[in-house]
Amino acid sequence: MASISPGEPPVQLEYSLRRVPTQDRASAQVERILDAACTEVTERGYDTASTSSIARRAGIAVGSVYRYFPDKRALMQAVERRNQRRYAEAVRERMTSVTGWREAVDVTLDTFREMHGTDPGFRAVALSGLGDPDLETTPGEFDDDHAAEFGDLLVSRFGAKESREFRLAVTLSITMGEAVAHLADRLPAADASHVLVTGRATLHRLLEPHLP
């Protein structure tokens, strides 16, 4: 159970912790632990990484890590949840200048690829060998969250017609887009370009029946 000091509102975080930080200083320490975990896993690998070495990188005692996270897997779950929040925020920001729904589809795909290539948190999760199902509280929760927000955007901004079939098409497009991005990232440049062009066209065709 979370420990909260009387009269102090808990700091809101997007991941579960053993103990909820009640001050900005403690919240910053949690972020430092997650940053250290990303560096440790990226440089040494998930199996070799240890909570003690993560604590040293963060400049804190190992007990401070265990105060918030029971083990390495819980740490990577928190990293993945932070990744998902950062991705959603980046997409949301870029959508402000988007003028067409096809461009909106492309932005979600491009942002996903970019963050997997540049953000240490995404790289750490990939190198950990733990897939989304290993880190989700419920199956498909990350895809479902992104699909719900993207579907709402297509309805409010671009006139998509609300229906069960439309929502399924959006969820399918999010799932397929991630698969396209991962495939492109492991192929030679020429093959990756072909996959991305074909993949984008497929995602557009999937959503076309539901948009003006």
Coordinates of N, CA and C in Angstrom, one line a residue:
M1 N 0.8 -1.2 0.0 CA 0.0 0.0 0.0 C 0.9 1.2 0.0
A2 N 0.5 2.3 -0.7 CA 1.3 3.5 -0.8 C 1.3 4.2 0.5
S3 N 2.4 4.8 0.8 CA 2.6 5.6 2.0 C 2.5 7.1 1.7
I4 N 1.5 7.8 2.2 CA 1.3 9.2 2.0 C 1.3 9.9 3.3
S5 N 2.1 10.9 3.4 CA 2.1 11.7 4.7 C 0.8 12.5 4.8
P6 N 0.3 12.6 6.0 CA -0.9 13.4 6.3 C -0.9 14.8 5.7
G7 N -1.9 15.2 5.0 CA -2.0 16.6 4.5 C -1.2 16.8 3.3
E8 N -0.5 15.8 2.7 CA 0.3 16.1 1.5 C -0.3 15.3 0.4
P9 N -0.7 16.0 -0.7 CA -1.3 15.3 -1.8 C -0.2 14.5 -2.6
P10 N -0.5 13.3 -3.0 CA 0.5 12.5 -3.7 C 0.8 13.1 -5.1
V11 N 2.1 12.9 -5.5 CA 2.5 13.3 -6.8 C 1.9 12.3 -7.8
Q12 N 1.3 12.8 -8.9 CA 0.6 11.9 -9.8 C 1.6 11.4 -10.9
L13 N 1.8 10.1 -10.9 CA 2.6 9.4 -11.9 C 1.8 8.4 -12.7
E14 N 2.3 8.0 -13.8 CA 1.5 7.1 -14.7 C 1.9 5.7 -14.5
Y15 N 2.7 5.3 -13.5 CA 3.0 3.9 -13.3 C 2.9 3.6 -11.8
S16 N 2.7 2.3 -11.5 CA 2.5 1.9 -10.2 C 3.8 1.8 -9.4
L17 N 3.8 2.2 -8.1 CA 5.0 2.2 -7.3 C 4.6 1.6 -6.0
R18 N 5.6 1.0 -5.3 CA 5.4 0.5 -4.0 C 5.0 1.6 -3.0
R19 N 5.6 2.8 -3.2 CA 5.4 3.9 -2.4 C 5.2 5.2 -3.3
V20 N 4.2 5.9 -3.0 CA 3.9 7.1 -3.9 C 4.6 8.3 -3.4
P21 N 5.5 8.9 -4.2 CA 6.2 10.1 -3.7 C 5.2 11.2 -3.4
T22 N 5.5 11.9 -2.4 CA 4.6 13.0 -2.0 C 5.2 14.4 -2.2
Q23 N 6.4 14.5 -2.7 CA 7.0 15.7 -2.9 C 7.7 15.7 -4.3
D24 N 7.9 16.9 -4.9 CA 8.5 16.9 -6.2 C 10.0 16.3 -6.2
R25 N 10.6 16.5 -5.0 CA 12.0 16.0 -4.9 C 12.0 14.4 -5.0
A26 N 11.0 13.8 -4.4 CA 10.9 12.3 -4.4 C 10.5 11.9 -5.8
S27 N 9.6 12.7 -6.5 CA 9.2 12.3 -7.8 C 10.4 12.4 -8.8
A28 N 11.3 13.4 -8.6 CA 12.5 13.6 -9.4 C 13.4 12.4 -9.2
Q29 N 13.5 11.9 -7.9 CA 14.3 10.8 -7.7 C 13.8 9.5 -8.4
V30 N 12.5 9.3 -8.5 CA 12.0 8.2 -9.2 C 12.4 8.3 -10.7
E31 N 12.3 9.5 -11.3 CA 12.6 9.7 -12.7 C 14.1 9.4 -12.9
R32 N 14.9 9.8 -11.9 CA 16.4 9.5 -12.0 C 16.7 8.0 -12.0
I33 N 15.9 7.3 -11.2 CA 16.1 5.9 -11.1 C 15.7 5.3 -12.5
L34 N 14.6 5.7 -13.1 CA 14.2 5.2 -14.4 C 15.3 5.5 -15.4
D35 N 15.8 6.8 -15.4 CA 16.9 7.1 -16.4 C 18.1 6.2 -16.2
A36 N 18.5 6.0 -14.9 CA 19.6 5.1 -14.7 C 19.4 3.7 -15.2
A37 N 18.1 3.2 -15.0 CA 17.8 1.8 -15.4 C 17.9 1.8 -16.9
C38 N 17.5 2.8 -17.7 CA 17.6 2.8 -19.1 C 19.0 2.7 -19.6
T39 N 19.9 3.5 -18.9 CA 21.3 3.5 -19.3 C 21.9 2.2 -19.0
E40 N 21.6 1.6 -17.8 CA 22.2 0.4 -17.4 C 21.8 -0.8 -18.3
V41 N 20.5 -0.9 -18.7 CA 20.1 -1.9 -19.5 C 20.6 -1.8 -20.9
T42 N 20.7 -0.5 -21.4 CA 21.2 -0.3 -22.8 C 22.7 -0.6 -22.9
E43 N 23.5 -0.3 -21.8 CA 24.9 -0.6 -21.9 C 25.3 -2.0 -21.5
R44 N 24.6 -2.6 -20.5 CA 25.0 -3.9 -20.0 C 24.1 -5.0 -20.3
G45 N 22.9 -4.7 -20.8 CA 21.9 -5.7 -21.0 C 21.0 -6.0 -19.8
Y46 N 19.8 -6.5 -20.0 CA 18.8 -6.6 -19.0 C 19.3 -7.7 -18.0
D47 N 19.8 -8.8 -18.4 CA 20.2 -9.9 -17.5 C 21.4 -9.5 -16.6
T48 N 22.3 -8.7 -17.1 CA 23.5 -8.3 -16.4 C 23.1 -7.1 -15.4
A49 N 22.2 -6.3 -15.8 CA 21.8 -5.1 -15.0 C 21.3 -5.6 -13.6
S50 N 21.7 -4.8 -12.6 CA 21.2 -5.1 -11.2 C 20.7 -3.8 -10.6
T51 N 19.9 -4.0 -9.6 CA 19.3 -2.9 -8.9 C 20.4 -2.1 -8.2
S52 N 21.5 -2.8 -7.7 CA 22.6 -2.0 -7.1 C 23.3 -1.2 -8.0
S53 N 23.6 -1.7 -9.3 CA 24.3 -0.8 -10.2 C 23.4 0.3 -10.7
I54 N 22.1 0.1 -10.8 CA 21.2 1.1 -11.2 C 21.2 2.2 -10.1
A55 N 21.2 1.8 -8.9 CA 21.2 2.8 -7.8 C 22.5 3.6 -7.8
R56 N 23.7 3.0 -8.1 CA 24.9 3.7 -8.2 C 24.8 4.8 -9.3
R57 N 24.3 4.4 -10.5 CA 24.1 5.3 -11.6 C 23.2 6.5 -11.2
A58 N 22.2 6.2 -10.4 CA 21.3 7.2 -10.0 C 21.8 8.1 -8.8
G59 N 23.0 7.6 -8.2 CA 23.6 8.4 -7.1 C 22.8 8.3 -5.8
I60 N 22.2 7.1 -5.6 CA 21.3 6.9 -4.4 C 21.7 5.5 -3.8
A61 N 21.2 5.3 -2.6 CA 21.3 4.0 -2.0 C 20.4 3.0 -2.6
V62 N 20.8 1.7 -2.7 CA 19.9 0.7 -3.3 C 18.6 0.6 -2.6
G63 N 18.5 0.9 -1.3 CA 17.3 0.8 -0.6 C 16.3 1.8 -1.2
S64 N 16.8 2.9 -1.7 CA 15.8 3.9 -2.3 C 15.2 3.4 -3.6
V65 N 15.9 2.5 -4.3 CA 15.3 1.8 -5.5 C 14.2 0.9 -5.0
Y66 N 14.5 0.1 -4.0 CA 13.5 -0.9 -3.5 C 12.3 -0.2 -2.8
R67 N 12.5 1.0 -2.4 CA 11.4 1.8 -1.8 C 10.2 1.9 -2.8
Y68 N 10.6 2.0 -4.1 CA 9.6 2.3 -5.2 C 9.4 1.1 -6.1
F69 N 10.4 0.3 -6.3 CA 10.3 -0.8 -7.2 C 10.8 -2.1 -6.6
P70 N 10.0 -3.2 -6.7 CA 10.4 -4.5 -6.0 C 11.5 -5.2 -6.8
D71 N 11.6 -5.0 -8.1 CA 12.6 -5.8 -8.9 C 12.8 -5.1 -10.2
K72 N 13.7 -5.7 -11.1 CA 14.0 -5.1 -12.4 C 12.8 -5.1 -13.3
R73 N 12.0 -6.1 -13.3 CA 10.8 -6.1 -14.1 C 9.9 -5.0 -13.9
A74 N 9.7 -4.7 -12.6 CA 8.8 -3.6 -12.2 C 9.4 -2.2 -12.7
L75 N 10.8 -2.2 -12.7 CA 11.4 -1.0 -13.2 C 11.2 -0.8 -14.7
M76 N 11.3 -1.9 -15.4 CA 11.0 -1.8 -16.9 C 9.6 -1.6 -17.2
Q77 N 8.7 -2.1 -16.3 CA 7.3 -1.7 -16.5 C 7.1 -0.2 -16.4
A78 N 7.7 0.4 -15.4 CA 7.6 1.8 -15.2 C 8.2 2.6 -16.4
V79 N 9.4 2.1 -16.9 CA 10.0 2.7 -18.1 C 9.0 2.6 -19.3
E80 N 8.4 1.5 -19.5 CA 7.5 1.3 -20.6 C 6.3 2.3 -20.5
R81 N 5.8 2.4 -19.3 CA 4.6 3.3 -19.1 C 5.0 4.8 -19.4
R82 N 6.2 5.1 -18.9 CA 6.7 6.4 -19.2 C 6.9 6.6 -20.7
N83 N 7.4 5.6 -21.4 CA 7.6 5.6 -22.9 C 6.2 5.9 -23.5
Q84 N 5.2 5.2 -23.1 CA 3.9 5.4 -23.7 C 3.4 6.8 -23.5
R85 N 3.6 7.3 -22.3 CA 3.1 8.7 -22.0 C 3.9 9.7 -22.9
R86 N 5.2 9.5 -23.0 CA 6.0 10.4 -23.8 C 5.6 10.4 -25.3
Y87 N 5.3 9.2 -25.8 CA 4.9 9.0 -27.2 C 3.6 9.7 -27.4
A88 N 2.6 9.5 -26.5 CA 1.3 10.1 -26.6 C 1.4 11.6 -26.6
E89 N 2.3 12.2 -25.7 CA 2.5 13.6 -25.7 C 3.1 14.2 -26.9
A90 N 4.1 13.4 -27.5 CA 4.7 13.9 -28.7 C 3.8 13.9 -29.9
V91 N 2.9 12.8 -30.0 CA 1.9 12.8 -31.1 C 0.9 13.9 -30.9
R92 N 0.5 14.1 -29.7 CA -0.5 15.2 -29.4 C 0.0 16.5 -29.8
E93 N 1.3 16.8 -29.5 CA 1.9 18.1 -29.9 C 2.0 18.3 -31.4
R94 N 2.4 17.2 -32.1 CA 2.6 17.3 -33.5 C 1.3 17.4 -34.3
M95 N 0.2 16.9 -33.7 CA -1.1 16.9 -34.3 C -1.7 18.3 -34.5
T96 N -1.2 19.2 -33.7 CA -1.7 20.6 -33.7 C -1.6 21.2 -35.1
S97 N -0.6 20.8 -35.9 CA -0.4 21.4 -37.2 C -0.8 20.6 -38.3
V98 N -1.4 19.4 -38.0 CA -1.8 18.5 -39.1 C -3.1 18.9 -39.7
T99 N -3.2 18.9 -41.0 CA -4.5 19.3 -41.7 C -5.3 18.3 -42.3
G100 N -4.8 17.0 -42.4 CA -5.5 16.0 -43.1 C -5.4 14.7 -42.3
W101 N -6.4 13.8 -42.5 CA -6.3 12.5 -41.7 C -5.2 11.6 -42.1
R102 N -4.9 11.6 -43.4 CA -3.8 10.7 -43.9 C -2.5 11.2 -43.3
E103 N -2.3 12.5 -43.2 CA -1.1 13.1 -42.5 C -1.1 12.7 -41.1
A104 N -2.3 12.6 -40.4 CA -2.3 12.2 -39.0 C -1.9 10.8 -38.8
V105 N -2.3 9.9 -39.8 CA -1.8 8.5 -39.7 C -0.3 8.5 -39.8
D106 N 0.2 9.2 -40.8 CA 1.7 9.2 -41.0 C 2.4 9.8 -39.8
V107 N 1.9 10.8 -39.1 CA 2.5 11.4 -37.9 C 2.7 10.3 -36.8
T108 N 1.6 9.6 -36.6 CA 1.6 8.6 -35.5 C 2.7 7.5 -35.8
L109 N 2.8 7.1 -37.1 CA 3.8 6.1 -37.5 C 5.2 6.7 -37.4
D110 N 5.4 7.9 -37.9 CA 6.8 8.5 -37.9 C 7.3 8.8 -36.5
T111 N 6.4 9.2 -35.6 CA 6.7 9.5 -34.2 C 7.1 8.2 -33.5
F112 N 6.4 7.2 -33.8 CA 6.7 5.9 -33.2 C 8.1 5.4 -33.6
R113 N 8.4 5.5 -34.9 CA 9.7 5.1 -35.4 C 10.8 6.0 -34.8
E114 N 10.6 7.3 -34.8 CA 11.6 8.2 -34.3 C 11.9 8.0 -32.9
M115 N 10.9 7.8 -32.0 CA 11.2 7.6 -30.6 C 11.9 6.3 -30.3
H116 N 11.5 5.2 -31.1 CA 12.2 4.0 -30.9 C 13.7 4.1 -31.3
G117 N 14.0 5.0 -32.2 CA 15.4 5.2 -32.6 C 16.2 6.1 -31.8
T118 N 15.6 7.0 -31.1 CA 16.3 8.1 -30.4 C 16.1 8.1 -28.8
D119 N 15.0 7.6 -28.3 CA 14.7 7.7 -26.9 C 15.3 6.5 -26.2
P120 N 16.1 6.8 -25.2 CA 16.8 5.7 -24.5 C 15.8 4.7 -23.8
G121 N 14.7 5.2 -23.4 CA 13.7 4.4 -22.7 C 13.1 3.3 -23.7
F122 N 12.9 3.7 -24.9 CA 12.4 2.8 -25.9 C 13.4 1.7 -26.2
R123 N 14.7 2.2 -26.3 CA 15.8 1.3 -26.6 C 16.0 0.3 -25.5
A124 N 15.9 0.8 -24.3 CA 16.1 -0.1 -23.1 C 15.0 -1.2 -23.0
V125 N 13.8 -0.8 -23.3 CA 12.7 -1.9 -23.3 C 12.9 -2.9 -24.4
A126 N 13.3 -2.4 -25.6 CA 13.6 -3.3 -26.7 C 14.8 -4.3 -26.3
L127 N 15.8 -3.8 -25.7 CA 17.0 -4.6 -25.4 C 16.7 -5.5 -24.2
S128 N 15.7 -5.2 -23.4 CA 15.4 -6.0 -22.2 C 14.9 -7.4 -22.6
G129 N 14.3 -7.5 -23.9 CA 13.7 -8.7 -24.3 C 12.3 -8.9 -23.8
L130 N 11.8 -7.9 -23.1 CA 10.4 -8.0 -22.6 C 9.5 -7.3 -23.6
G131 N 8.5 -8.0 -24.1 CA 7.6 -7.3 -25.0 C 6.5 -6.7 -24.3
D132 N 5.6 -6.0 -25.1 CA 4.5 -5.3 -24.5 C 3.7 -6.2 -23.6
P133 N 3.3 -7.4 -24.0 CA 2.5 -8.2 -23.2 C 3.1 -8.5 -21.8
D134 N 4.4 -8.5 -21.7 CA 5.1 -8.8 -20.4 C 5.0 -7.6 -19.5
L135 N 4.8 -6.4 -20.1 CA 4.8 -5.2 -19.3 C 3.5 -4.5 -19.1
E136 N 2.4 -5.1 -19.7 CA 1.1 -4.5 -19.6 C 0.4 -5.1 -18.4
T137 N -0.5 -4.3 -17.8 CA -1.3 -4.7 -16.7 C -2.5 -5.6 -17.3
T138 N -3.0 -5.2 -18.4 CA -4.1 -5.9 -19.1 C -3.6 -6.1 -20.5
P139 N -4.0 -7.2 -21.2 CA -3.5 -7.4 -22.6 C -4.0 -6.3 -23.5
G140 N -3.0 -5.7 -24.3 CA -3.3 -4.7 -25.3 C -3.6 -3.3 -24.8
E141 N -3.3 -3.1 -23.5 CA -3.7 -1.8 -22.9 C -3.1 -0.6 -23.6
F142 N -1.8 -0.7 -24.0 CA -1.2 0.4 -24.7 C -1.8 0.7 -26.0
D143 N -2.0 -0.3 -26.9 CA -2.6 -0.1 -28.2 C -4.0 0.4 -28.0
D144 N -4.7 -0.1 -27.0 CA -6.1 0.3 -26.8 C -6.2 1.8 -26.4
D145 N -5.2 2.2 -25.6 CA -5.2 3.6 -25.2 C -4.9 4.6 -26.4
H146 N -3.9 4.2 -27.2 CA -3.6 5.0 -28.3 C -4.7 5.0 -29.4
A147 N -5.3 3.8 -29.5 CA -6.4 3.8 -30.5 C -7.6 4.6 -30.1
A148 N -7.9 4.6 -28.8 CA -9.0 5.4 -28.3 C -8.8 6.9 -28.6
E149 N -7.6 7.4 -28.3 CA -7.3 8.8 -28.5 C -7.2 9.1 -29.9
F150 N -6.6 8.3 -30.7 CA -6.5 8.5 -32.2 C -7.9 8.5 -32.8
G151 N -8.7 7.6 -32.4 CA -10.1 7.5 -32.9 C -10.9 8.8 -32.6
D152 N -10.7 9.3 -31.4 CA -11.4 10.5 -31.0 C -11.0 11.7 -31.9
L153 N -9.6 11.7 -32.2 CA -9.1 12.8 -33.0 C -9.7 12.7 -34.4
L154 N -9.8 11.5 -35.0 CA -10.3 11.4 -36.3 C -11.8 11.8 -36.4
V155 N -12.5 11.5 -35.3 CA -13.9 12.0 -35.3 C -14.1 13.5 -35.1
S156 N -13.3 14.0 -34.2 CA -13.5 15.5 -33.9 C -12.9 16.4 -34.9
R157 N -11.7 16.0 -35.4 CA -11.0 16.9 -36.3 C -11.3 16.6 -37.8
F158 N -11.5 15.3 -38.2 CA -11.6 15.0 -39.6 C -12.9 14.4 -40.0
G159 N -13.9 14.4 -39.1 CA -15.2 13.9 -39.5 C -15.4 12.5 -39.7
A160 N -14.7 11.6 -39.0 CA -14.9 10.2 -39.1 C -16.3 9.9 -38.6
K161 N -16.9 8.9 -39.2 CA -18.3 8.5 -38.7 C -18.1 7.4 -37.6
E162 N -18.7 7.7 -36.5 CA -18.5 6.8 -35.3 C -19.3 5.5 -35.6
S163 N -18.6 4.4 -35.3 CA -19.2 3.1 -35.4 C -18.3 2.1 -34.8
R164 N -18.8 0.9 -34.5 CA -18.0 -0.2 -33.9 C -16.9 -0.6 -35.0
E165 N -17.3 -0.6 -36.2 CA -16.3 -1.0 -37.3 C -15.2 0.0 -37.4
F166 N -15.6 1.3 -37.2 CA -14.6 2.3 -37.3 C -13.6 2.2 -36.1
R167 N -14.0 1.9 -34.9 CA -13.1 1.8 -33.8 C -12.2 0.6 -34.0
L168 N -12.8 -0.5 -34.5 CA -11.9 -1.7 -34.8 C -10.9 -1.4 -35.8
A169 N -11.3 -0.6 -36.9 CA -10.3 -0.3 -37.9 C -9.2 0.6 -37.3
V170 N -9.5 1.5 -36.4 CA -8.5 2.3 -35.8 C -7.5 1.5 -34.9
T171 N -8.1 0.6 -34.1 CA -7.2 -0.3 -33.3 C -6.3 -1.2 -34.2
L172 N -6.9 -1.7 -35.3 CA -6.1 -2.5 -36.3 C -5.0 -1.6 -36.9
S173 N -5.3 -0.4 -37.2 CA -4.3 0.5 -37.8 C -3.2 0.8 -36.9
I174 N -3.5 0.9 -35.6 CA -2.4 1.2 -34.6 C -1.5 0.0 -34.5
T175 N -2.1 -1.2 -34.4 CA -1.4 -2.5 -34.2 C -0.5 -2.7 -35.5
M176 N -1.1 -2.6 -36.7 CA -0.4 -2.8 -37.9 C 0.7 -1.8 -38.1
G177 N 0.5 -0.5 -37.7 CA 1.5 0.5 -37.8 C 2.7 0.2 -37.0
E178 N 2.5 -0.3 -35.8 CA 3.7 -0.7 -35.0 C 4.5 -1.8 -35.6
A179 N 3.8 -2.8 -36.2 CA 4.4 -3.9 -36.9 C 5.2 -3.4 -38.1
V180 N 4.6 -2.5 -38.9 CA 5.3 -1.9 -40.0 C 6.6 -1.2 -39.6
A181 N 6.5 -0.4 -38.5 CA 7.6 0.3 -38.0 C 8.8 -0.6 -37.6
H182 N 8.4 -1.7 -36.8 CA 9.4 -2.6 -36.3 C 10.1 -3.3 -37.5
L183 N 9.3 -3.7 -38.5 CA 9.9 -4.4 -39.7 C 10.8 -3.5 -40.4
A184 N 10.4 -2.2 -40.7 CA 11.2 -1.3 -41.4 C 12.6 -1.1 -40.7
D185 N 12.5 -1.1 -39.4 CA 13.7 -0.8 -38.6 C 14.8 -1.9 -38.7
R186 N 14.4 -3.1 -39.0 CA 15.4 -4.2 -39.1 C 15.8 -4.5 -40.5
L187 N 15.3 -3.7 -41.5 CA 15.6 -4.0 -42.9 C 16.6 -3.0 -43.4
P188 N 17.3 -3.4 -44.5 CA 18.2 -2.4 -45.2 C 17.4 -1.3 -45.7
A189 N 18.0 -0.1 -45.9 CA 17.3 1.1 -46.2 C 16.3 1.0 -47.4
A190 N 16.8 0.4 -48.5 CA 15.9 0.3 -49.7 C 14.7 -0.5 -49.4
D191 N 14.8 -1.7 -48.7 CA 13.7 -2.5 -48.3 C 12.8 -1.8 -47.3
A192 N 13.4 -1.1 -46.4 CA 12.6 -0.4 -45.4 C 11.7 0.7 -46.0
S193 N 12.3 1.4 -47.0 CA 11.5 2.4 -47.7 C 10.3 1.8 -48.4
H194 N 10.5 0.6 -49.0 CA 9.4 0.0 -49.7 C 8.3 -0.5 -48.7
V195 N 8.8 -1.0 -47.6 CA 7.8 -1.4 -46.5 C 7.0 -0.3 -46.0
L196 N 7.7 0.9 -45.8 CA 7.0 2.0 -45.3 C 6.0 2.6 -46.2
V197 N 6.4 2.7 -47.5 CA 5.4 3.2 -48.5 C 4.2 2.3 -48.6
T198 N 4.5 1.0 -48.7 CA 3.4 0.0 -48.8 C 2.5 0.0 -47.5
G199 N 3.2 0.1 -46.4 CA 2.5 0.1 -45.1 C 1.6 1.3 -45.0
R200 N 2.1 2.5 -45.3 CA 1.3 3.7 -45.2 C 0.0 3.6 -46.0
A201 N 0.2 3.1 -47.3 CA -0.9 3.0 -48.2 C -2.0 2.0 -47.6
T202 N -1.5 0.9 -47.0 CA -2.4 -0.1 -46.4 C -3.2 0.5 -45.3
L203 N -2.5 1.3 -44.4 CA -3.2 1.9 -43.3 C -4.2 2.9 -43.8
H204 N -3.9 3.7 -44.8 CA -4.8 4.7 -45.3 C -6.1 4.0 -45.9
R205 N -5.9 2.9 -46.6 CA -7.0 2.2 -47.2 C -7.9 1.6 -46.1
L206 N -7.3 1.2 -45.0 CA -8.0 0.6 -43.9 C -9.0 1.6 -43.3
L207 N -8.6 2.8 -43.2 CA -9.4 3.9 -42.6 C -10.3 4.6 -43.6
E208 N -10.0 4.6 -44.9 CA -10.7 5.4 -45.9 C -12.2 5.2 -45.8
P209 N -12.8 4.0 -45.7 CA -14.2 3.9 -45.7 C -15.0 4.6 -44.6
H210 N -14.2 5.0 -43.5 CA -14.8 5.7 -42.4 C -14.7 7.2 -42.3
L211 N -14.0 7.7 -43.4 CA -13.7 9.2 -43.4 C -14.2 9.8 -44.6
P212 N -14.5 11.1 -44.6 CA -15.0 11.8 -45.8 C -13.9 11.8 -46.9

